[in-house]
């Protein structure tokens, strides 16, 4: 970590110079400026929410927590009167692009071209105003960048706490974990990094690079993963988020009981550097190979909730693909309950198998998921040592950030920052540099965490409950009759009959109680209904009308 303080000295000088310039820029009288709002007091966030200004990023760095937002001069005055600590970083951001840059060494900072305007520096990350070309040049300089999208972020978690706080080791999960095979990981890496030709579209093809702008090679890489996912019987979407970029690839295993509850395990597929050759074995061939292996194993089992296996593109250009998809998901109100993002998970040069798990304090379930990861390592005696990092700025620089910004639960699983691949973003990031034991253990822990976090594995398969609800008197169908489904361990929820009085529900095998409560009828309950694997259990209900007692009027 000391490497960062060297960076600080050099850059402070630069900031003072340019900040003055930025605020002097020509601005439209009521145009929104790009501002920084420091979160000092506990109620500061609520004040910002009350002010209703669009917030674009929530950051921590150098021991402070702050927001980047947009505000007109009037709004700035209102914010300052609340009082809130507000700095104008760019008085006229209109049309310009802004990026957050993370630097891991002093050498990197000094490479910033003079035309790039530095707007702020928090001791770890720098906010710059730059063209996309400049930003990508920085990425080529092994700097981590993330584009600052001017789409307002969600400041609060989207759902209550659902991630299990405690777990019981499960023999079925243990059997899945042992299926994680080093050889299979190695084989996928060979194909993804061009060490060996891969079969794509039935033809051998050598993937020499997966760089976002490489054209055919990266397109082939997306086809490669898509084909492997399709063979597993998963629904595969090629999500084209920009005509000039390769698509994201997302495979879905629909939930059998609660399909609208969604869990995602993911990794970015694109890599660095630009040019003919970019193996990207650790960054991020390792995460991609892990998603392929996990999808292969989990596709053999049944889950009540929906699982998605996702490969993002455009990550190295600022999480462009994942932001596009997460923005669409948010717009569609997808009920995403957990995202496990793996980025650089196979380099470990020392005997200490440390790894970092990043979470955000303002998303309690992301902290719960990070702690769950650590519990999984203990419960299944896995040979990695996770360190849970809360609000560490490094966590912003991978695709999990796109989900944090929309209030979704997510974690980043990444190799130890203090034993980080020295081949990062170079042509030397090759398969031969990876630690396969560490890699396999990392994937086992990720798979176990994903399955336990989803908490919807159906160990004994599924069956079907169905029947008709009618009026006992003349047998008329009763439509929209609410039926609640109870189970020994939990209330499964309720369904209702259709126009013909028919109902059906897919359920994990087990014993259930059904209760029908149609208005105007005596409610009815039937318990001990056995649902067996692949079988249809039929239970009809004939409801008696409620007796209506009319008061006798005695004259
Ligand atoms: Zn990466």
Coordinates of C-alpha atoms and ligand atoms in Angstrom, one line a residue:
X1 CA 0.0 0.0 0.0
X2 CA 2.9 2.4 0.6
X3 CA 3.3 2.7 -3.2
X4 CA 0.3 5.0 -3.2
X5 CA 1.7 7.7 -0.9
X6 CA 4.6 8.4 -3.5
X7 CA 1.9 9.0 -6.1
X8 CA 0.2 11.4 -3.7
X9 CA 3.2 13.8 -3.5
X10 CA 3.5 14.2 -7.2
X11 CA -0.2 14.6 -8.0
X12 CA -1.2 17.1 -5.3
X13 CA 0.9 19.7 -7.1
X14 CA -0.9 19.0 -10.4
X15 CA -4.4 19.3 -8.8
X16 CA -4.0 22.7 -7.3
X17 CA -3.0 24.0 -10.7
X18 CA -5.8 22.5 -12.8
X19 CA -8.7 22.9 -10.3
X20 CA -8.4 26.7 -10.6
X21 CA -8.6 26.3 -14.4
X22 CA -11.6 24.1 -14.3
X23 CA -13.7 26.4 -12.2
X24 CA -12.8 29.3 -14.5
X25 CA -14.2 27.4 -17.6
X26 CA -17.0 29.2 -19.6
X27 CA -20.3 27.9 -18.1
X28 CA -24.0 28.4 -19.1
X29 CA -25.7 30.4 -16.3
X30 CA -28.0 27.6 -15.2
X31 CA -26.1 24.6 -16.5
X32 CA -25.3 21.9 -14.1
X33 CA -21.7 21.8 -12.8
X34 CA -20.0 18.6 -11.8
X35 CA -19.6 18.8 -8.0
X36 CA -18.2 16.9 -5.1
X37 CA -20.3 16.6 -2.0
X38 CA -18.4 15.3 1.1
X39 CA -20.3 12.9 3.3
X40 CA -19.2 14.0 6.8
X41 CA -22.2 13.7 9.0
X42 CA -24.6 10.7 9.2
X43 CA -27.5 12.8 7.9
X44 CA -25.6 14.2 4.9
X45 CA -26.7 11.5 2.6
X46 CA -30.4 12.1 3.5
X47 CA -29.9 15.8 2.8
X48 CA -28.5 15.1 -0.6
X49 CA -31.5 12.8 -1.3
X50 CA -33.8 15.6 -0.1
X51 CA -32.1 18.1 -2.4
X52 CA -32.9 15.7 -5.3
X53 CA -29.8 16.5 -7.3
X54 CA -28.6 13.7 -9.6
X55 CA -25.7 11.7 -8.1
X56 CA -23.3 10.0 -10.5
X57 CA -20.9 8.2 -8.1
X58 CA -20.5 7.3 -4.5
X59 CA -16.8 7.0 -3.6
X60 CA -14.4 6.4 -0.8
X61 CA -10.8 7.3 -0.9
X62 CA -8.1 8.7 1.3
X63 CA -10.3 8.1 4.3
X64 CA -13.1 10.2 3.1
X65 CA -16.6 9.3 1.6
X66 CA -18.1 11.6 -1.0
X67 CA -20.5 11.9 -3.9
X68 CA -20.0 13.2 -7.4
X69 CA -23.2 14.9 -8.6
X70 CA -24.7 17.5 -10.9
X71 CA -26.1 20.8 -9.7
X72 CA -26.9 24.2 -11.0
X73 CA -25.6 27.3 -9.2
X74 CA -28.9 27.7 -7.4
X75 CA -28.8 24.0 -6.3
X76 CA -25.2 24.4 -5.2
X77 CA -26.2 27.3 -3.0
X78 CA -29.1 25.3 -1.6
X79 CA -26.8 22.3 -0.8
X80 CA -24.2 24.6 0.9
X81 CA -26.9 26.1 3.0
X82 CA -28.1 22.8 4.3
X83 CA -25.1 22.8 5.2
X84 CA -23.2 20.4 3.0
X85 CA -19.5 20.6 2.0
X86 CA -19.6 21.1 -1.8
X87 CA -16.7 21.6 -4.3
X88 CA -17.2 22.6 -7.9
X89 CA -15.0 20.3 -9.9
X90 CA -16.1 21.1 -13.5
X91 CA -18.2 24.2 -14.0
X92 CA -19.1 23.2 -17.5
X93 CA -19.1 19.4 -17.9
X94 CA -21.7 19.5 -20.8
X95 CA -20.7 17.0 -23.5
X96 CA -17.3 16.2 -22.0
X97 CA -16.3 12.7 -20.8
X98 CA -15.1 12.1 -17.3
X99 CA -13.2 9.2 -15.9
X100 CA -12.0 7.9 -12.6
X101 CA -8.4 6.7 -12.7
X102 CA -6.9 4.4 -10.2
X103 CA -3.1 4.2 -10.2
X104 CA -1.0 1.4 -8.7
X105 CA 2.4 3.1 -9.0
X106 CA 3.9 6.6 -9.3
X107 CA 5.3 5.8 -12.8
X108 CA 1.8 5.6 -14.0
X109 CA 0.6 9.0 -12.8
X110 CA 3.4 10.9 -14.5
X111 CA 2.2 9.5 -17.8
X112 CA -1.0 11.7 -17.9
X113 CA -0.9 13.8 -21.1
X114 CA -1.1 17.5 -20.4
X115 CA -4.4 17.9 -22.2
X116 CA -6.1 15.6 -19.7
X117 CA -7.6 17.9 -17.0
X118 CA -7.4 16.6 -13.5
X119 CA -10.4 17.7 -11.5
X120 CA -9.8 16.0 -8.2
X121 CA -7.7 13.5 -6.3
X122 CA -8.6 11.7 -3.1
X123 CA -5.3 10.0 -2.4
X124 CA -6.2 6.9 -4.4
X125 CA -8.2 7.8 -7.4
X126 CA -8.2 10.8 -9.8
X127 CA -11.2 12.3 -11.5
X128 CA -10.2 13.5 -15.0
X129 CA -11.9 15.2 -17.9
X130 CA -10.6 13.5 -21.0
X131 CA -11.6 12.2 -24.4
X132 CA -12.4 8.5 -24.7
X133 CA -9.2 8.0 -26.7
X134 CA -7.1 9.6 -23.9
X135 CA -8.8 7.5 -21.3
X136 CA -8.1 4.3 -23.2
X137 CA -4.5 5.4 -23.6
X138 CA -4.3 5.5 -19.9
X139 CA -5.8 2.0 -19.7
X140 CA -3.0 0.9 -22.1
X141 CA -0.6 2.4 -19.5
X142 CA -1.9 -0.2 -17.0
X143 CA -4.1 2.3 -15.3
X144 CA -7.5 1.2 -14.1
X145 CA -10.2 3.5 -15.5
X146 CA -13.9 3.7 -15.1
X147 CA -16.1 6.0 -17.1
X148 CA -18.2 8.4 -15.0
X149 CA -21.7 7.8 -16.4
X150 CA -24.0 10.8 -16.0
X151 CA -26.9 8.3 -15.4
X152 CA -28.0 9.0 -11.8
X153 CA -27.1 6.1 -9.4
X154 CA -29.3 4.5 -6.8
X155 CA -28.1 5.6 -3.3
X156 CA -29.9 2.9 -1.3
X157 CA -30.1 -0.9 -1.5
X158 CA -32.8 -2.2 -3.8
X159 CA -34.0 -4.9 -1.5
X160 CA -34.0 -6.1 2.1
X161 CA -31.4 -8.5 3.5
X162 CA -31.7 -12.0 2.0
X163 CA -28.2 -13.3 1.9
X164 CA -27.9 -16.1 4.5
X165 CA -25.8 -15.0 7.5
X166 CA -25.0 -18.5 8.6
X167 CA -24.6 -21.7 6.6
X168 CA -24.6 -25.4 7.1
X169 CA -22.1 -27.3 4.9
X170 CA -24.2 -29.2 2.3
X171 CA -23.0 -32.6 0.9
X172 CA -24.5 -31.7 -2.4
X173 CA -22.6 -28.4 -2.6
X174 CA -19.5 -30.3 -1.4
X175 CA -19.9 -32.6 -4.4
X176 CA -20.2 -29.7 -6.7
X177 CA -17.0 -28.1 -5.3
X178 CA -15.0 -31.2 -5.8
X179 CA -16.1 -31.2 -9.4
X180 CA -14.1 -28.0 -10.0
X181 CA -11.3 -29.5 -12.0
X182 CA -7.9 -27.8 -12.6
X183 CA -7.5 -29.6 -15.9
X184 CA -10.8 -28.1 -17.2
X185 CA -9.8 -24.6 -16.0
X186 CA -6.5 -25.1 -17.7
X187 CA -8.1 -26.2 -20.9
X188 CA -10.5 -23.2 -21.1
X189 CA -7.5 -20.9 -20.5
X190 CA -5.6 -22.6 -23.3
X191 CA -8.5 -21.8 -25.7
X192 CA -9.2 -18.3 -24.4
X193 CA -5.5 -17.2 -24.4
X194 CA -4.6 -18.6 -27.8
X195 CA -2.3 -21.3 -26.4
X196 CA -4.4 -23.8 -28.4
X197 CA -6.9 -23.4 -31.2
X198 CA -10.5 -23.4 -30.0
X199 CA -13.4 -25.0 -31.8
X200 CA -15.7 -22.1 -32.8
X201 CA -18.6 -22.6 -35.1
X202 CA -17.2 -26.1 -35.7
X203 CA -13.9 -24.7 -37.0
X204 CA -10.6 -24.5 -35.2
X205 CA -9.7 -20.8 -34.4
X206 CA -6.8 -19.4 -32.4
X207 CA -7.9 -16.5 -30.1
X208 CA -4.8 -14.3 -30.1
X209 CA -6.4 -11.4 -28.3
X210 CA -9.7 -10.5 -26.7
X211 CA -9.1 -6.8 -26.8
X212 CA -12.3 -4.9 -27.2
X213 CA -11.2 -3.3 -30.5
X214 CA -9.6 -6.4 -32.0
X215 CA -12.7 -7.1 -34.2
X216 CA -12.8 -10.8 -35.3
X217 CA -10.7 -12.3 -32.4
X218 CA -12.9 -10.9 -29.6
X219 CA -16.1 -11.6 -31.6
X220 CA -14.9 -15.2 -31.9
X221 CA -14.2 -15.3 -28.1
X222 CA -17.8 -14.2 -27.5
X223 CA -19.0 -16.9 -29.9
X224 CA -16.8 -19.4 -28.1
X225 CA -18.3 -18.8 -24.7
X226 CA -21.8 -18.5 -26.1
X227 CA -21.5 -21.9 -27.8
X228 CA -20.2 -23.6 -24.6
X229 CA -23.1 -22.2 -22.6
X230 CA -25.6 -23.2 -25.2
X231 CA -24.4 -26.8 -25.2
X232 CA -25.3 -26.9 -21.5
X233 CA -28.9 -26.2 -22.4
X234 CA -28.8 -22.6 -21.1
X235 CA -30.6 -19.7 -22.8
X236 CA -27.9 -17.6 -24.3
X237 CA -28.3 -13.9 -25.1
X238 CA -25.7 -11.9 -27.0
X239 CA -26.4 -8.4 -25.6
X240 CA -25.3 -5.9 -28.2
X241 CA -24.9 -2.7 -26.2
X242 CA -23.1 -0.7 -28.9
X243 CA -22.7 -1.5 -32.6
X244 CA -18.9 -0.8 -32.5
X245 CA -18.3 -3.1 -29.5
X246 CA -18.5 -6.9 -29.1
X247 CA -21.6 -8.0 -27.2
X248 CA -21.9 -9.2 -23.6
X249 CA -22.8 -12.9 -23.4
X250 CA -25.4 -13.8 -20.8
X251 CA -26.6 -17.4 -20.2
X252 CA -29.7 -18.0 -18.1
X253 CA -30.8 -21.0 -16.1
X254 CA -34.5 -20.1 -15.3
X255 CA -35.6 -20.8 -11.7
X256 CA -38.1 -23.6 -11.3
X257 CA -39.9 -22.1 -8.4
X258 CA -39.2 -18.4 -8.1
X259 CA -37.8 -17.4 -11.6
X260 CA -38.0 -13.7 -10.8
X261 CA -35.3 -14.0 -8.1
X262 CA -32.0 -13.7 -9.9
X263 CA -28.4 -14.4 -9.0
X264 CA -25.5 -13.7 -11.3
X265 CA -21.9 -15.0 -11.4
X266 CA -19.8 -13.1 -13.9
X267 CA -16.5 -12.0 -15.3
X268 CA -15.2 -9.7 -18.1
X269 CA -14.0 -11.4 -21.2
X270 CA -12.2 -8.6 -22.9
X271 CA -8.5 -8.0 -22.2
X272 CA -5.4 -5.8 -22.7
X273 CA -3.1 -4.6 -24.2
X274 CA -4.2 -3.4 -27.6
X275 CA -2.4 -5.0 -30.6
X276 CA -2.2 -8.4 -32.3
X277 CA -1.5 -10.4 -29.2
X278 CA -3.1 -10.2 -25.8
X279 CA -3.4 -13.5 -23.9
X280 CA -5.0 -11.9 -20.8
X281 CA -4.6 -15.3 -18.9
X282 CA -5.1 -13.7 -15.5
X283 CA -7.0 -10.6 -16.6
X284 CA -9.4 -11.9 -17.1
X285 CA -9.1 -15.3 -18.8
X286 CA -9.1 -16.7 -15.2
X287 CA -12.5 -15.2 -14.3
X288 CA -14.0 -16.2 -17.7
X289 CA -12.7 -19.8 -17.4
X290 CA -14.2 -19.9 -13.9
X291 CA -17.7 -18.8 -15.1
X292 CA -17.5 -21.5 -17.8
X293 CA -16.6 -24.2 -15.3
X294 CA -19.2 -23.1 -12.7
X295 CA -21.9 -23.0 -15.4
X296 CA -20.9 -26.5 -16.5
X297 CA -21.3 -27.9 -13.0
X298 CA -24.4 -26.0 -11.9
X299 CA -26.3 -26.8 -15.2
X300 CA -26.6 -30.4 -13.9
X301 CA -28.6 -29.3 -10.8
X302 CA -32.0 -27.8 -10.2
X303 CA -32.5 -24.4 -8.6
X304 CA -35.6 -22.6 -7.5
X305 CA -34.3 -19.2 -8.5
X306 CA -32.8 -18.0 -11.7
X307 CA -29.1 -18.2 -12.2
X308 CA -27.2 -16.1 -14.8
X309 CA -23.7 -16.7 -16.1
X310 CA -22.4 -13.5 -17.6
X311 CA -19.4 -12.4 -19.7
X312 CA -19.0 -8.6 -20.0
X313 CA -17.1 -6.8 -22.7
X314 CA -15.7 -3.2 -22.8
X315 CA -14.6 -3.6 -19.1
X316 CA -11.1 -2.3 -19.8
X317 CA -12.6 0.8 -21.5
X318 CA -14.5 1.6 -18.2
X319 CA -17.0 -1.1 -17.5
X320 CA -19.0 -0.2 -20.5
X321 CA -20.7 -3.5 -21.2
X322 CA -21.7 -4.3 -17.6
X323 CA -23.0 -0.7 -17.2
X324 CA -25.1 -1.0 -20.3
X325 CA -26.6 -4.3 -19.1
X326 CA -27.1 -3.3 -15.4
X327 CA -28.7 -0.1 -16.6
X328 CA -31.2 -2.1 -18.7
X329 CA -31.8 -4.5 -15.9
X330 CA -32.5 -1.6 -13.5
X331 CA -34.9 -0.1 -16.0
X332 CA -36.7 -3.4 -16.3
X333 CA -36.8 -3.7 -12.5
X334 CA -35.0 -7.1 -12.6
X335 CA -35.0 -8.6 -9.1
X336 CA -31.3 -9.2 -8.9
X337 CA -30.5 -10.4 -5.4
X338 CA -26.7 -11.1 -5.7
X339 CA -23.8 -10.7 -8.1
X340 CA -20.5 -12.5 -7.7
X341 CA -17.9 -10.9 -10.0
X342 CA -14.5 -12.5 -10.5
X343 CA -11.7 -10.5 -11.9
X344 CA -8.0 -11.7 -11.9
X345 CA -8.2 -14.8 -9.7
X346 CA -5.3 -17.0 -10.7
X347 CA -2.0 -15.2 -9.8
X348 CA -0.3 -16.1 -6.5
X349 CA 3.5 -16.0 -6.4
X350 CA 4.0 -16.5 -2.6
X351 CA 3.0 -19.3 -0.3
X352 CA 0.2 -17.2 1.2
X353 CA -3.0 -17.9 -0.8
X354 CA -4.6 -14.5 0.1
X355 CA -7.4 -13.1 -1.9
X356 CA -9.5 -9.9 -1.6
X357 CA -13.3 -9.7 -1.4
X358 CA -14.7 -6.2 -2.0
X359 CA -18.1 -5.0 -0.6
X360 CA -19.9 -1.7 0.2
X361 CA -21.1 -0.7 3.6
X362 CA -24.2 1.0 2.3
X363 CA -25.3 -2.3 0.6
X364 CA -25.6 -4.6 3.7
X365 CA -26.1 -7.7 1.6
X366 CA -22.9 -7.1 -0.2
X367 CA -21.1 -7.2 3.1
X368 CA -23.1 -10.3 4.0
X369 CA -22.1 -11.9 0.8
X370 CA -18.4 -11.1 1.3
X371 CA -18.6 -12.6 4.8
X372 CA -20.4 -15.6 3.4
X373 CA -17.5 -16.1 1.0
X374 CA -15.1 -16.3 4.0
X375 CA -17.5 -18.7 5.8
X376 CA -17.6 -21.0 2.8
X377 CA -13.8 -21.2 2.8
X378 CA -14.0 -22.4 6.4
X379 CA -17.0 -24.6 6.0
X380 CA -15.5 -26.5 3.1
X381 CA -11.9 -26.3 4.2
X382 CA -10.7 -24.6 1.1
X383 CA -7.1 -23.4 0.7
X384 CA -7.4 -19.7 0.2
X385 CA -7.4 -16.9 2.7
X386 CA -10.1 -14.3 1.9
X387 CA -9.7 -10.7 3.2
X388 CA -13.0 -8.9 3.3
X389 CA -12.5 -5.2 2.2
X390 CA -15.3 -2.8 2.9
X391 CA -15.4 0.5 1.0
X392 CA -11.9 0.1 -0.4
X393 CA -11.7 2.3 -3.6
X394 CA -10.1 -0.6 -5.6
X395 CA -13.5 -2.3 -5.6
X396 CA -14.8 0.3 -8.0
X397 CA -12.6 -0.8 -10.8
X398 CA -14.4 -3.9 -12.1
X399 CA -17.9 -4.8 -13.3
X400 CA -19.5 -5.2 -9.8
X401 CA -19.4 -1.4 -9.7
X402 CA -22.1 -1.2 -12.3
X403 CA -24.4 -3.1 -9.9
X404 CA -23.4 -1.2 -6.8
X405 CA -24.3 2.0 -8.6
X406 CA -27.8 0.7 -9.1
X407 CA -28.3 -0.5 -5.5
X408 CA -27.8 -4.2 -6.3
X409 CA -26.0 -6.6 -4.0
X410 CA -22.6 -7.5 -5.5
X411 CA -19.1 -8.5 -4.5
X412 CA -15.7 -8.4 -6.3
X413 CA -13.5 -11.5 -5.8
X414 CA -9.9 -10.7 -6.8
X415 CA -6.4 -11.9 -6.1
X416 CA -4.4 -10.3 -3.3
X417 CA -3.6 -6.7 -4.1
X418 CA -0.2 -7.2 -2.4
X419 CA 0.7 -10.1 -4.7
X420 CA -0.8 -8.8 -7.9
X421 CA 0.2 -10.1 -11.3
X422 CA 3.2 -8.1 -12.5
X423 CA 2.2 -9.1 -16.0
X424 CA -1.1 -7.1 -15.7
X425 CA -2.2 -5.6 -19.1
X426 CA 0.9 -6.8 -20.9
X427 CA 1.5 -9.6 -23.5
X428 CA 3.2 -11.5 -20.7
X429 CA 0.0 -12.2 -18.9
X430 CA 0.2 -15.8 -20.0
X431 CA -1.1 -19.2 -18.8
X432 CA 2.3 -20.2 -17.6
X433 CA 2.3 -17.4 -15.0
X434 CA -0.8 -18.7 -13.2
X435 CA -0.9 -20.7 -10.0
X436 CA -3.3 -23.5 -10.8
X437 CA -3.8 -24.7 -7.2
X438 CA -4.7 -21.3 -6.0
X439 CA -6.9 -20.8 -9.1
X440 CA -8.8 -24.0 -8.5
X441 CA -9.3 -23.3 -4.8
X442 CA -10.5 -19.7 -5.7
X443 CA -13.1 -21.1 -8.1
X444 CA -14.3 -23.7 -5.6
X445 CA -14.9 -21.0 -3.0
X446 CA -16.7 -18.8 -5.6
X447 CA -19.0 -21.7 -6.6
X448 CA -19.8 -22.6 -3.0
X449 CA -20.5 -18.9 -2.2
X450 CA -22.7 -18.5 -5.3
X451 CA -24.8 -21.6 -4.5
X452 CA -25.2 -20.8 -0.8
X453 CA -25.9 -17.1 -1.5
X454 CA -28.7 -18.1 -3.9
X455 CA -30.1 -20.4 -1.2
X456 CA -32.4 -22.0 -3.8
X457 CA -30.7 -25.3 -4.7
X458 CA -33.3 -28.0 -5.1
X459 CA -31.5 -31.1 -3.8
X460 CA -34.2 -33.7 -4.6
X461 CA -35.6 -32.2 -7.7
X462 CA -39.1 -30.8 -8.5
X463 CA -42.7 -31.9 -8.9
X464 CA -46.0 -30.2 -9.8
X465 CA -49.1 -29.4 -7.9
X466 CA -52.4 -28.6 -9.7
X467 CA -56.1 -28.7 -9.4
X468 CA -59.4 -26.8 -9.8
X469 CA -61.3 -24.6 -7.4
X470 CA -65.1 -24.7 -7.8
X471 CA -68.3 -23.8 -6.0
X472 CA -69.4 -26.9 -4.1
X473 CA -73.1 -26.1 -5.0
X474 CA -73.2 -26.2 -8.8
X475 CA -69.5 -26.8 -9.6
X476 CA -69.0 -23.4 -11.1
X477 CA -65.3 -22.5 -11.6
X478 CA -64.0 -19.9 -9.1
X479 CA -61.5 -17.6 -10.8
X480 CA -58.8 -15.6 -9.0
X481 CA -59.1 -17.6 -5.9
X482 CA -56.0 -17.0 -3.8
X483 CA -54.2 -20.2 -2.7
X484 CA -51.4 -19.9 -0.1
X485 CA -48.8 -22.6 -0.1
X486 CA -47.2 -23.7 3.2
X487 CA -44.2 -25.9 3.8
X488 CA -42.6 -27.1 7.0
X489 CA -39.6 -24.8 6.6
X490 CA -41.1 -21.7 5.1
X491 CA -44.2 -20.1 3.6
X492 CA -43.7 -20.5 -0.2
X493 CA -46.1 -17.7 -1.1
X494 CA -49.4 -17.7 -2.9
X495 CA -50.9 -18.2 -6.4
X496 CA -54.4 -17.8 -7.7
X497 CA -56.7 -19.7 -10.0
X498 CA -57.2 -18.7 -13.6
X499 CA -60.5 -18.0 -15.4
X500 CA -61.4 -21.7 -15.4
X501 CA -60.6 -22.1 -11.7
X502 CA -57.4 -24.0 -12.5
X503 CA -54.1 -23.6 -10.6
X504 CA -50.7 -25.1 -11.0
X505 CA -47.3 -24.6 -9.3
X506 CA -43.8 -26.2 -9.7
X507 CA -42.3 -27.0 -6.4
X508 CA -39.3 -28.7 -4.9
X509 CA -40.2 -32.3 -3.8
X510 CA -41.6 -32.3 -0.3
X511 CA -44.9 -32.1 1.7
X512 CA -47.1 -29.0 1.5
X513 CA -50.3 -27.4 2.9
X514 CA -52.6 -25.5 0.5
X515 CA -55.2 -23.0 1.9
X516 CA -57.8 -21.5 -0.4
X517 CA -59.5 -18.3 0.7
X518 CA -62.0 -17.1 -2.0
X519 CA -64.2 -14.3 -0.9
X520 CA -67.8 -15.3 -0.3
X521 CA -66.7 -18.9 0.4
X522 CA -65.6 -20.9 3.5
X523 CA -61.8 -21.2 3.3
X524 CA -60.4 -24.7 3.0
X525 CA -57.0 -26.1 3.9
X526 CA -55.4 -29.4 2.9
X527 CA -52.1 -30.5 4.5
X528 CA -49.6 -33.4 3.8
X529 CA -49.8 -33.0 0.1
X530 CA -46.8 -35.0 -1.2
X531 CA -44.9 -33.5 -4.2
X532 CA -42.5 -36.1 -5.8
X533 CA -39.8 -35.7 -8.4
X534 CA -41.3 -35.3 -11.9
X535 CA -44.8 -36.2 -10.7
X536 CA -48.1 -34.2 -10.9
X537 CA -50.0 -34.1 -7.6
X538 CA -53.7 -33.1 -8.1
X539 CA -55.8 -31.4 -5.4
X540 CA -59.2 -30.0 -6.2
X541 CA -61.3 -27.8 -3.9
X542 CA -65.1 -27.5 -3.8
X543 CA -65.9 -24.5 -1.7
X544 CA -69.1 -24.0 0.3
X545 CA -70.6 -20.6 0.2
X546 CA -70.4 -18.5 3.3
X547 CA -73.7 -18.6 5.2
X548 CA -75.2 -15.1 5.4
X549 CA -77.4 -14.6 8.4
X550 CA -80.1 -11.9 7.8
X551 CA -81.4 -10.3 11.1
X552 CA -85.0 -11.3 11.7
X553 CA -87.2 -8.1 11.9
X554 CA -89.9 -8.7 14.4
X555 CA -92.6 -6.0 14.3
Ligands
LIG1 ZN1 -9.8 -7.2 -15.2

